[in-house]
Amino acid sequence: MYQGGYTGKILRINLTDQSITKEDLPQKTAKDYIGGAGFCIKYLFDEVKKGEDPLGPGNKLIFAPGPFTGTKIPCASRMAVGAKSPLTNTIGVALTGGYFPVELKYAGYDAVIIEGKAEKPTYIQIKDSKVQLRSAVDLWGMKTSDCQQVIKNKLNDQSVRIACIGPAGENLSKMASIINEMRAAGRRGLGAVMGSKNLKAIAIKGTGTIAVSSAEKFKPAVAAMKGAMKDSPTLYPFFSKTGTSGGVDMFCSLGIFAAKNYSATGEFEPVAEIGLKAQSSRRAGRAHCSGCPVGCTHLKRVKTGAHAGTIAEGPEFETLYSFGGMTGVEDIDSVIAADRLADEYGLDTISAGVTIAFAMELYEKGILNSDDTGGMELNFGNHIAMLELLRLMSFREGIGDLLADGTKAAAEKIGKGSEKYAMHVKGLELPAYDPRGSKAQGVNYATAYCGADHNRGYAIQEIFGHSIPFSVNRFDIKRKGELTAFNQDMRTAIGDCTTFCIFVFDMALAESAFQIIGNLLSALTGFEYTQDDFMKVGERINNIARAFNVREGFTRAQDTLPNRLLTEPLKAGASKGHALSKNDLDEMLDEYYTKRGWDLNTGNPKREKLVELGLEYVADIILK
Amino acid sequence: MYQGGYTGKILRINLTDQSITKEDLPQKTAKDYIGGAGFCIKYLFDEVKKGEDPLGPGNKLIFAPGPFTGTKIPCASRMAVGAKSPLTNTIGVALTGGYFPVELKYAGYDAVIIEGKAEKPTYIQIKDSKVQLRSAVDLWGMKTSDCQQVIKNKLNDQSVRIACIGPAGENLSKMASIINEMRAAGRRGLGAVMGSKNLKAIAIKGTGTIAVSSAEKFKPAVAAMKGAMKDSPTLYPFFSKTGTSGGVDMFCSLGIFAAKNYSATGEFEPVAEIGLKAQSSRRAGRAHCSGCPVGCTHLKRVKTGAHAGTIAEGPEFETLYSFGGMTGVEDIDSVIAADRLADEYGLDTISAGVTIAFAMELYEKGILNSDDTGGMELNFGNHIAMLELLRLMSFREGIGDLLADGTKAAAEKIGKGSEKYAMHVKGLELPAYDPRGSKAQGVNYATAYCGADHNRGYAIQEIFGHSIPFSVNRFDIKRKGELTAFNQDMRTAIGDCTTFCIFVFDMALAESAFQIIGNLLSALTGFEYTQDDFMKVGERINNIARAFNVREGFTRAQDTLPNRLLTEPLKAGASKGHALSKNDLDEMLDEYYTKRGWDLNTGNPKREKLVELGLEYVADIILK
């Protein structure tokens, strides 16, 4: 028998030759990479060749739930989606929840690897061991919620779960997301990878179960987890009650809610307009992922005006930032409508909003003019233009074609010094936390293996006062390199691999958390994991991911932040005057690389570190 | 045991006192009224008091499938929805398909009768014998597709089937529909009745089966039905292949596709713009009701422009008429978008389009001006205004409040001679077939028990050359009264009661059809029905429906057509020069009442006719 928590099977679907094969998951892979993001990264490093076009048939798209997925462990029925990212050209992973991951697991797979490219629009139907390729010619062009409903109707089974792309993915927008229900594997343009393969959707239903290695140990371990969740100061009190949307008020009060393309952080703080109070009059119930007692998703409903009747699952905090703070839009109903539209078109809300904000700043600066926009006024705060741009980008119409691939690609095409307004790292648009007032976030943005992503190494210690592994001051640069390495490894292992929900993470920084999660994983799989083991898995994955990028030509030079952040201090708000110089960043990076055992000049992992992590074969490939 | 084809149970839910009761369906009711519309009409006559406010708690809302629903009989898994109509103040019934009706039957009910009014927004969950009232406070304001999805998520069961209202029903628009999936019980404002009861939705799941009285007779009877369907000249060749949207080309070629508020029939014939060819490049597959091998629903998808990504189930022919022909809108993508929006807001597409066309004509005539419209240009052909009006009517914003209750109510409020542009009979907006070129349609519009409804007595003989009960010329007035009574009785019995789909009806006019359907119903229920028996049921129901209206004060005076049709001949097209005078109509009506055994002066059913139909108690009530 295979380890508990796993099905032991990888499903490989080649869309070019329509071959469908099932192969064993090596137990060493399970032990060393746990699952989810770990599996995606391991398989991508091993199978996607150097220099492969992310939108070519040689790229691979991997859907991988984790060992916890589909078990009785709460808040863990998620999955990672991975591919070489067309937006960043790095290795790319995005996590998502909902109900699709559980079905994938129950259908019998620890991962599905999609290869090649279908000749015509196709969708995949998976029902346990039966896998079929079906025509998606009729589905092409549909919004994501319609696509899901139409597939359910076609299959005459309302209970199948579907992950799909919208028009943005079909049109190869490098900001395109993959949507299951109204949840997104949002970042890094994985929807475009799916679109490039002519793959509209995967519809899945599974009837299997997940074995537990030691039922005797598992039951108390789950109980301990539930107890710890109950004791969490944020999980139920914050995430159940308000969801992430409460973040606007909080991060404005800290002066790090980035605004107007990062030009007005601390200055433009639309708490009254898009904060908790504005949200709460529009609440329309909550939504849960499979096996989640928390229900952090708060639906919002527009009651009057042009968008009356529109609902969104959210907007989540980051979407309030991108469509609200960054664009300067103060009309909450338009932000809700934009959130929904982005999900329907299958566009990442963060990248889309930041790209719109970028275009707005260029327009205000005269770098783009009304000839470029087709007559559209594109000033900050123009909510009508924001909504129109979402459509134009998704269908690559007018100026939307220029913007559809995000800030980096747009800046390259526009020239005229526009790059300095492009708020991205390695092509990935920045999230909400202004690193001038939260330094470790900056180190994480600069170094995370897939561009500026808060979720890969969120500096929770800077915000919530956690003291594990140690206490920090958010304005200091001291020990932030070291902290970032810890956060990245910890989140990777416990969150992105198991695939435990990140919102339960604050708990993971309470003393007993590693033990609780270690007990769970050990009882479930039969593998033993101590805190050190966990951290080692996280470190291994961050190293192999780094190695992927090194092989693609990335060096320390790309571990940086947009120039604006390194040259302009914060002008207003609770973090007024705080800045982050190039020297500050370099100092933190030095510490980060040192902590990681990476070369200070190149940023490459050193051979001995890779060997220590069991990655000698990786060293042989990247360190010639 | 109860008769086959029936569950034998009526579910009664009182929203005022929250009582839930189950009562027996009297076998005599089953035999005499068959089911569906028959049950609705019988219970409404018996239980809704004279003068009851259609939007008050005294009105009742009835959902009734038929004996065929949920059996192996194809194309019959439908239901009728009934209430006193707020739009017409007559008895009101609308038929719909989809999957909800089957679940209702499998849950164990031949009808659900909703009474009273909930204190707060409520939805009903029915799972077999378990019936629960649940809060719909969070659902209020949602569009219909979101509402259905959110309920499925709330109940954590994607397989429940839901009938619900959108914002239009909540806001008591008298044109509001009830939507299940994307199918509508569209006409006569039944959605407003549901809204007036604070009832947002009914979610249902049934696990029962439907008994068959004689399996031995049933099997060959079903086979005969399928064979006849296969032989039908229209069912597969037309409805499967193109769906109803093929009607635009056909009825334009006959010169009776009503246009620009019936002012330009034969003149404005947008075949190239919204006809088959324009439709076919936008096709996106088909959809089926439960147990239907035909799949007449053709999805359409907008590929470019402002509505790119929008799909609709349809637009059906009548929607192409109302949002296309009547409004003069030639932009097919806007018609598709309007179709979808109307379904999302829960607005009847026919009444909504005709009301918009009415407003457009008033605007062109200067009876409404830009002060009234809030600055909106409201000329014929303005597709942007059309879409905007759908929202305004659904939310009763601006001029939408004036128009939300349809043409009759709007004309009464506007005055200034506007009534002559209001294309309705008894408040119900006219369908597509211009009766000046199709006289029996006119008699049916004038006399159908719930206003100008093509489906209650469609004069198929005028269009498709059927010779049962006899051949006619569509321009003649000869025998059209007689034909209309036949069509109404036939359709009521075979279609609205059994609840066999009307699109299979052409077959019902082949010689063997009555026998086929009679055999089916006999084998299924154990009751014997000859063609005469069927026709008697249809006649009985048309009489009791008429009696309901008589009790409400309706007389022959309301059996008329909009003045425009009785005074203006057709100016162009294949029916050019044809007209329908008041005298013509009166002559046809005289014949109709005579055939019906109704009084020529009042239009009331005579006592002897009611007695003959077993409706002595009805005579006692209405004929004092």
Short mmCIF file of C-alpha atoms in Angstrom, two decimals, chain A residues 99 137-143 146 149-150 152-153 156 158-159 161 182 283-285 299 301 303-306 308-311 313 340 345 391 395 397, chain B residues 99 137-143 146 149-150 152-153 156 158-159 161 182 283-285 299 301 303-306 308-311 313 340 345 391 395 397:
data_model
loop_
_atom_site.label_atom_id
_atom_site.label_comp_id
_atom_site.label_asym_id
_atom_site.label_seq_id
_atom_site.Cartn_x
_atom_site.Cartn_y
_atom_site.Cartn_z
CA TYR A 99 -14.03 22.00 -4.43
CA VAL A 137 -15.33 24.56 -29.59
CA ASP A 138 -18.73 25.65 -28.31
CA LEU A 139 -17.30 26.77 -24.99
CA TRP A 140 -14.58 28.98 -26.42
CA GLY A 141 -15.30 32.62 -25.65
CA MET A 142 -17.48 31.93 -22.65
CA LYS A 143 -17.06 33.60 -19.32
CA ASP A 146 -21.14 30.25 -17.83
CA GLN A 149 -22.58 25.77 -15.92
CA VAL A 150 -22.68 24.82 -19.58
CA LYS A 152 -22.37 20.69 -16.11
CA ASN A 153 -25.39 20.80 -18.38
CA ASN A 156 -25.86 16.18 -17.37
CA GLN A 158 -24.39 19.23 -11.82
CA SER A 159 -21.96 17.83 -9.30
CA ARG A 161 -16.26 20.44 -10.44
CA MET A 182 -15.36 31.69 -8.35
CA ARG A 283 -22.48 41.71 2.44
CA ALA A 284 -24.44 38.79 1.06
CA GLY A 285 -23.35 35.80 3.08
CA LEU A 299 -19.98 37.70 -0.84
CA ARG A 301 -23.81 42.52 -3.59
CA LYS A 303 -27.72 47.20 -4.58
CA THR A 304 -28.17 50.26 -6.76
CA GLY A 305 -26.76 51.98 -9.80
CA ALA A 306 -25.22 50.66 -12.98
CA ALA A 308 -27.07 46.69 -9.31
CA GLY A 309 -27.59 42.97 -8.92
CA THR A 310 -23.91 42.14 -9.37
CA ILE A 311 -22.31 39.94 -6.76
CA GLU A 313 -17.01 36.43 -3.93
CA ARG A 340 -16.59 39.83 -10.70
CA TYR A 345 -12.96 36.99 -17.97
CA ARG A 391 -12.81 43.81 -21.22
CA PHE A 395 -10.23 40.38 -25.67
CA GLU A 397 -9.10 45.03 -28.21
CA TYR B 99 -35.18 20.21 -14.64
CA VAL B 137 -32.04 37.93 3.19
CA ASP B 138 -28.58 37.39 1.70
CA LEU B 139 -30.01 36.36 -1.65
CA TRP B 140 -32.26 39.37 -2.12
CA GLY B 141 -31.02 41.51 -4.98
CA MET B 142 -29.15 38.74 -6.73
CA LYS B 143 -29.50 37.96 -10.37
CA ASP B 146 -26.08 33.82 -9.16
CA GLN B 149 -25.48 28.99 -7.71
CA VAL B 150 -25.32 30.59 -4.28
CA LYS B 152 -26.48 25.30 -4.34
CA ASN B 153 -23.35 26.36 -2.49
CA ASN B 156 -23.69 22.17 -0.33
CA GLN B 158 -24.97 21.17 -6.60
CA SER B 159 -27.74 18.90 -7.79
CA ARG B 161 -32.87 22.49 -8.90
CA MET B 182 -32.10 29.80 -17.71
CA ARG B 283 -24.11 29.40 -31.98
CA ALA B 284 -22.57 27.74 -28.96
CA GLY B 285 -24.24 24.38 -28.69
CA LEU B 299 -27.03 28.86 -27.05
CA ARG B 301 -22.32 33.64 -27.76
CA LYS B 303 -17.68 37.19 -29.76
CA THR B 304 -16.64 40.82 -29.99
CA GLY B 305 -17.58 44.27 -28.82
CA ALA B 306 -19.12 45.54 -25.63
CA ALA B 308 -18.13 39.91 -25.83
CA GLY B 309 -18.24 36.76 -23.74
CA THR B 310 -21.97 37.01 -23.08
CA ILE B 311 -24.04 33.94 -23.79
CA GLU B 313 -29.97 30.33 -24.03
CA ARG B 340 -29.47 37.26 -21.00
CA TYR B 345 -33.07 40.32 -13.80
CA ARG B 391 -31.96 47.57 -15.63
CA PHE B 395 -34.80 48.21 -10.17
CA GLU B 397 -35.01 53.52 -11.22
#
